[in-house]
CSV table of C-alpha atoms in Angstrom, one decimal:
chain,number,residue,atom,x,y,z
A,1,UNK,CA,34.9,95.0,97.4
A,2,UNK,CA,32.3,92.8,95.6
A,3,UNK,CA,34.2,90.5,93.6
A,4,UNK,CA,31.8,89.5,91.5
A,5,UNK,CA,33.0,86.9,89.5
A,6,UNK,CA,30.7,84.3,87.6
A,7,UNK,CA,29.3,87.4,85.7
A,8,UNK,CA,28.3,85.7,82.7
A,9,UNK,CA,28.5,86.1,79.1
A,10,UNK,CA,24.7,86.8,78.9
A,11,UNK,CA,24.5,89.5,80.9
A,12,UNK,CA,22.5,92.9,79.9
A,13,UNK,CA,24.1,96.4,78.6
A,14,UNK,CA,22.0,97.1,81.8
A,15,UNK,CA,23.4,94.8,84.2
A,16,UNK,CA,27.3,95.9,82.7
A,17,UNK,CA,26.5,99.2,83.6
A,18,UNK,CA,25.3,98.9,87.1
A,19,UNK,CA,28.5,96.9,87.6
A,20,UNK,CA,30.7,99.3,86.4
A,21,UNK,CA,28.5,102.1,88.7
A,22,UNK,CA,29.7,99.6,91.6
A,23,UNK,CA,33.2,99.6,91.0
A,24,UNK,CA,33.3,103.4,90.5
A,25,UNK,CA,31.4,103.8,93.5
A,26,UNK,CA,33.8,101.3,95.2
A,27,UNK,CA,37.0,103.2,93.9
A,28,UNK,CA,35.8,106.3,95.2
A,29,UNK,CA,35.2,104.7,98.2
A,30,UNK,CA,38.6,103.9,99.1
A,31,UNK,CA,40.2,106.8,97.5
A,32,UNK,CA,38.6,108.6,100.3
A,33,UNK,CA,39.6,105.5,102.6
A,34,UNK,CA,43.4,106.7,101.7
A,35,UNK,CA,42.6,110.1,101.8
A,36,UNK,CA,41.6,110.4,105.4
A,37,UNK,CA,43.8,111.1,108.2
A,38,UNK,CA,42.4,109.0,110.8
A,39,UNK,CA,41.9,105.1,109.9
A,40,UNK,CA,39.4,104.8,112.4
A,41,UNK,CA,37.1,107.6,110.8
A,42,UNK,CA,37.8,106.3,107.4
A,43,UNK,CA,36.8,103.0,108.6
A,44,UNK,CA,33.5,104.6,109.9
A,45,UNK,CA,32.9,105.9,106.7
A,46,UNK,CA,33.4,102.7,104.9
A,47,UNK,CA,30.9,100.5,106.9
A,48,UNK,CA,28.4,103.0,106.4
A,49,UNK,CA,28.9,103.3,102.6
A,50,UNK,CA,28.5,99.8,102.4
A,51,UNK,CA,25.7,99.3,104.1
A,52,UNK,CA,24.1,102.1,101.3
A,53,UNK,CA,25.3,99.9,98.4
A,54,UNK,CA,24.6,96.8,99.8
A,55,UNK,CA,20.9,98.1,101.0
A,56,UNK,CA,20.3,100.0,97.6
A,57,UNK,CA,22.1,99.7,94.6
A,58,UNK,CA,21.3,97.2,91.9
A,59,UNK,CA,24.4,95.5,91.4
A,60,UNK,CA,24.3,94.4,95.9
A,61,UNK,CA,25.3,90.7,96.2
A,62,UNK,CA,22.8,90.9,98.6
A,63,UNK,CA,19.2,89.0,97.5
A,64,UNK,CA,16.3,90.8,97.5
A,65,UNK,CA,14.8,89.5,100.6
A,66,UNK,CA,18.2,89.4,102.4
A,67,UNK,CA,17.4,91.0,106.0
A,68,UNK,CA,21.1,92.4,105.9
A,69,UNK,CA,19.5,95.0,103.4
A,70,UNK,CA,17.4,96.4,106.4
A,71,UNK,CA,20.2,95.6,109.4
A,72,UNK,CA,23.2,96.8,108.1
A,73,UNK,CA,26.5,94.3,108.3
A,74,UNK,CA,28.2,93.3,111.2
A,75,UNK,CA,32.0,94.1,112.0
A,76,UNK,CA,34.3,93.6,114.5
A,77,UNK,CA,35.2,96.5,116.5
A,78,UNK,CA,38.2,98.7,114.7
A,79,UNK,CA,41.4,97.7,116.1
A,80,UNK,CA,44.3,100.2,115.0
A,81,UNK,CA,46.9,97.5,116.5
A,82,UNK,CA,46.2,95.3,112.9
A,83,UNK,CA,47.0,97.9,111.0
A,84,UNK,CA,50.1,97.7,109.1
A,85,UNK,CA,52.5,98.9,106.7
A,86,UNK,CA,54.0,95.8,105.4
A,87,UNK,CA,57.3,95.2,103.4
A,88,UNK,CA,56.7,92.7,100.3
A,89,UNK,CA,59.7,90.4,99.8
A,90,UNK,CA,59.6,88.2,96.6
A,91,UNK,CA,59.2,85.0,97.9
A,92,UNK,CA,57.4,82.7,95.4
A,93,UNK,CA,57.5,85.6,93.0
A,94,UNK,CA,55.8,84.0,89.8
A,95,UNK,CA,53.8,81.5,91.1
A,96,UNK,CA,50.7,80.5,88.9
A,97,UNK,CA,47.6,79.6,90.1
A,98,UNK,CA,43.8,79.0,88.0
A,99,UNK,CA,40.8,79.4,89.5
A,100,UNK,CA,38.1,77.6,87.9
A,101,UNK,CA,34.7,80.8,88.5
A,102,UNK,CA,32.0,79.0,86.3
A,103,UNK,CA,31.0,82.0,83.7
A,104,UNK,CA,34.3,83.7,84.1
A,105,UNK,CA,36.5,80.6,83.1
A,106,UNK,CA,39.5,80.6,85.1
A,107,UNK,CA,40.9,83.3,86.8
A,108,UNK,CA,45.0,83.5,86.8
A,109,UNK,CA,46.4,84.2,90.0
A,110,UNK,CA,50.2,85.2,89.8
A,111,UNK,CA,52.2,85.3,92.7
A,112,UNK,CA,54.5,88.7,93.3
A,113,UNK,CA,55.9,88.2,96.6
A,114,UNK,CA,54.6,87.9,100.6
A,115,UNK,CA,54.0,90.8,103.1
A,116,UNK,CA,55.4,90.3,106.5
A,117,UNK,CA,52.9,90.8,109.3
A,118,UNK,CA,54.8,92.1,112.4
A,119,UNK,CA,54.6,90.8,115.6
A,120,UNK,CA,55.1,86.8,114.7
A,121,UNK,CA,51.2,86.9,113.2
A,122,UNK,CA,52.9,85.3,110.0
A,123,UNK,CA,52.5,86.7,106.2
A,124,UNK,CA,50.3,86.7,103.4
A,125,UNK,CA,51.2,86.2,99.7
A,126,UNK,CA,49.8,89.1,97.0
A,127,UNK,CA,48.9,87.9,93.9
A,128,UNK,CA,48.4,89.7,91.2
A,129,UNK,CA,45.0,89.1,88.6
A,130,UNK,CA,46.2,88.0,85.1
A,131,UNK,CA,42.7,89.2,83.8
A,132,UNK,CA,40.8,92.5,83.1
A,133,UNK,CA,43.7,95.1,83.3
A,134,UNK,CA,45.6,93.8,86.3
A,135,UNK,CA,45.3,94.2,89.8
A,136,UNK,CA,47.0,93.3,93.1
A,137,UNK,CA,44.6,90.7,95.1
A,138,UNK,CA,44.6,89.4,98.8
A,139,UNK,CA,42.5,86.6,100.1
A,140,UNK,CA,43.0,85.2,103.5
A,141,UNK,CA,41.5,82.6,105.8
A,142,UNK,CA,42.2,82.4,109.5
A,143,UNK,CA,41.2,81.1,112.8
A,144,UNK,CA,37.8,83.1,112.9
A,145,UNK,CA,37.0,81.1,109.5
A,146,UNK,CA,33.8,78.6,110.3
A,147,UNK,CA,32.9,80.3,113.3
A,148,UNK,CA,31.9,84.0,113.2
A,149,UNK,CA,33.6,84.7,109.8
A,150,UNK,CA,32.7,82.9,106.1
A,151,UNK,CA,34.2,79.8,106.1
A,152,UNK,CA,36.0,80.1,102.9
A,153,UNK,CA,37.6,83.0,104.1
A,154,UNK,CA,37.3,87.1,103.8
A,155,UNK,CA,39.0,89.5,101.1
A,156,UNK,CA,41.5,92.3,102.3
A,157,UNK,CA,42.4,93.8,98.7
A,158,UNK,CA,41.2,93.6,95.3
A,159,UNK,CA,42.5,96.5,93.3
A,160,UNK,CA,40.9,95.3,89.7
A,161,UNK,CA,38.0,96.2,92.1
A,162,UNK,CA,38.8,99.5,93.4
A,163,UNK,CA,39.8,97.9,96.9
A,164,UNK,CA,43.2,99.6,97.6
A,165,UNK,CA,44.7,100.8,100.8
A,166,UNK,CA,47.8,101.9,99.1
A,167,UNK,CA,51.4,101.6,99.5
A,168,UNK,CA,54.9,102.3,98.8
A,169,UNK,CA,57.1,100.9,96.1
A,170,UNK,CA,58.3,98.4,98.9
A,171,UNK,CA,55.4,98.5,101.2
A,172,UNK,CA,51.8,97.6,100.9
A,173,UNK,CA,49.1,99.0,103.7
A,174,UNK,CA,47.3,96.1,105.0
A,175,UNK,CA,44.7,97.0,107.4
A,176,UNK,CA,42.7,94.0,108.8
A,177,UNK,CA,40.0,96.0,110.0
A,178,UNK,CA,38.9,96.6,106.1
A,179,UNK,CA,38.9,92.5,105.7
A,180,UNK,CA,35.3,92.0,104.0
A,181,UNK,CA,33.6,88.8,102.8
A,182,UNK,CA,33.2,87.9,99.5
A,183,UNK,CA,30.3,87.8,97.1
A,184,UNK,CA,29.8,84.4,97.2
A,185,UNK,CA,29.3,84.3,101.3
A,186,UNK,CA,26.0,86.3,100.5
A,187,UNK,CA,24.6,84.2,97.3
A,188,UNK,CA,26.2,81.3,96.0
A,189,UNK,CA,25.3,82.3,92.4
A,190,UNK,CA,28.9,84.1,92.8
A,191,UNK,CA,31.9,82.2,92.6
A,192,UNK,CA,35.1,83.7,93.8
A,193,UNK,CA,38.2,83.1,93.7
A,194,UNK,CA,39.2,81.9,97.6
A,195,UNK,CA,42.5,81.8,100.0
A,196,UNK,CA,45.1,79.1,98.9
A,197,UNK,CA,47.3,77.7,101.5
A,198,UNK,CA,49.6,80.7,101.0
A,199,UNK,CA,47.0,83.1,102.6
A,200,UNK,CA,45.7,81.1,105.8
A,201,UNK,CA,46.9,82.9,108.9
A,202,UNK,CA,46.9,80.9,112.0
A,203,UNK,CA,45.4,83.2,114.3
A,204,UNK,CA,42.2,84.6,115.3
A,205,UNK,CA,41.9,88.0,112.9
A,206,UNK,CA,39.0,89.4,115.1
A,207,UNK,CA,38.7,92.6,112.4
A,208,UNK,CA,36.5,93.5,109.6
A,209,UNK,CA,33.4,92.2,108.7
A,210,UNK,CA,32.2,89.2,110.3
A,211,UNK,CA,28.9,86.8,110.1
A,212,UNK,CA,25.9,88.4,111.4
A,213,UNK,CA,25.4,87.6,115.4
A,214,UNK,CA,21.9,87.5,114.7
């Protein structure tokens, strides 16, 4: 959920702990994301978890002074209609792609297929993270990008990070309303890893987090 790349070499035993804090927190997070029977509710439950470790915890991408600390977030209204269970076909299986993060080096990006949104609202590649022990990873960019969304583009699964909606052996669940910016839309001491060209929807994704309307 936080992506925090750029976490350099420097860094305290103290400041490696708090960070693996947040991804267990995160983890259990969506565990109980997966675990509940109603997306909406779990969605509900998500915001306001976020909102706690964004407000409070010491590894928050958040500066100190940042008023979202005190207001919370902002998030499009859940929309159970962009919630899907995709089928991944290996298109452009084994694509490579290096992301230069500053402190991190280059993170390697290889392709494992493309998920199929219904309804003509086109598909987005899944890449998996060559570094730390693996994970699946989805960027995307669309329509809402510039406007009332980060203009680089929001996150919809990082599962190095904890962020996982889960799946089939075929299928990935892909639920827009979970789409979350990343680290570096807060403080650009972060660097993240953004949406290549494989991952830009043309459409208005009016789901998940967006900019504050403050």
């Amino acid at each position: 959920m936080r992506a925090a790349y750029g976490f350099g070499v420097a860094a305290s035993a103290s400041e490696r702990l708090a960070l693996a804090g947040w991804r267990r927190s995160v983890a259990e997070l969506y565990a109980q994301v997966r675990a509940g029977p109603e997306p909406e509710a779990a969605h509900e439950r998500w915001r306001a978890r976020r909102d706690e470790l964004f407000a409070g915890h010491p590894q928050s991408p958040l500066p100190p002074d940042d008023p979202l600390r005190r207001t919370g977030l902002s998030y499009y209204p859940y929309d159970a209609a962009l919630r899907f269970e995709a089928p991944v076909h290996p298109d452009g299986a084994g694509d490579l792609r290096e992301v230069p993060t500053g402190g991190d080096g280059v993170i390697r990006l290889r392709r494992i297929g493309r998920a199929q949104l219904p309804a003509g609202r086109g598909s987005l590649a899944i890449w998996w993270l060559e570094q730390y022990a693996g994970g699946l990873f989805v960027p995307f960019r669309d329509a809402t990008a510039g406007d009332t969304t980060y203009g680089a583009g929001r996150y919809l699964l990082d599962t190095a990070k904890g962020a996982d909606l889960g799946g089939s052996g075929t299928t990935l669940t892909l639920d827009l309303n979970f789409a979350y910016h990343p680290s570096c839309r807060y403080d650009p001491r972060w660097q993240c890893p953004l949406a290549p060209p494989a991952n830009v929807l043309d459409w208005r994704v009016e789901a998940g987090e967006r900019l504050d309307r403050n």
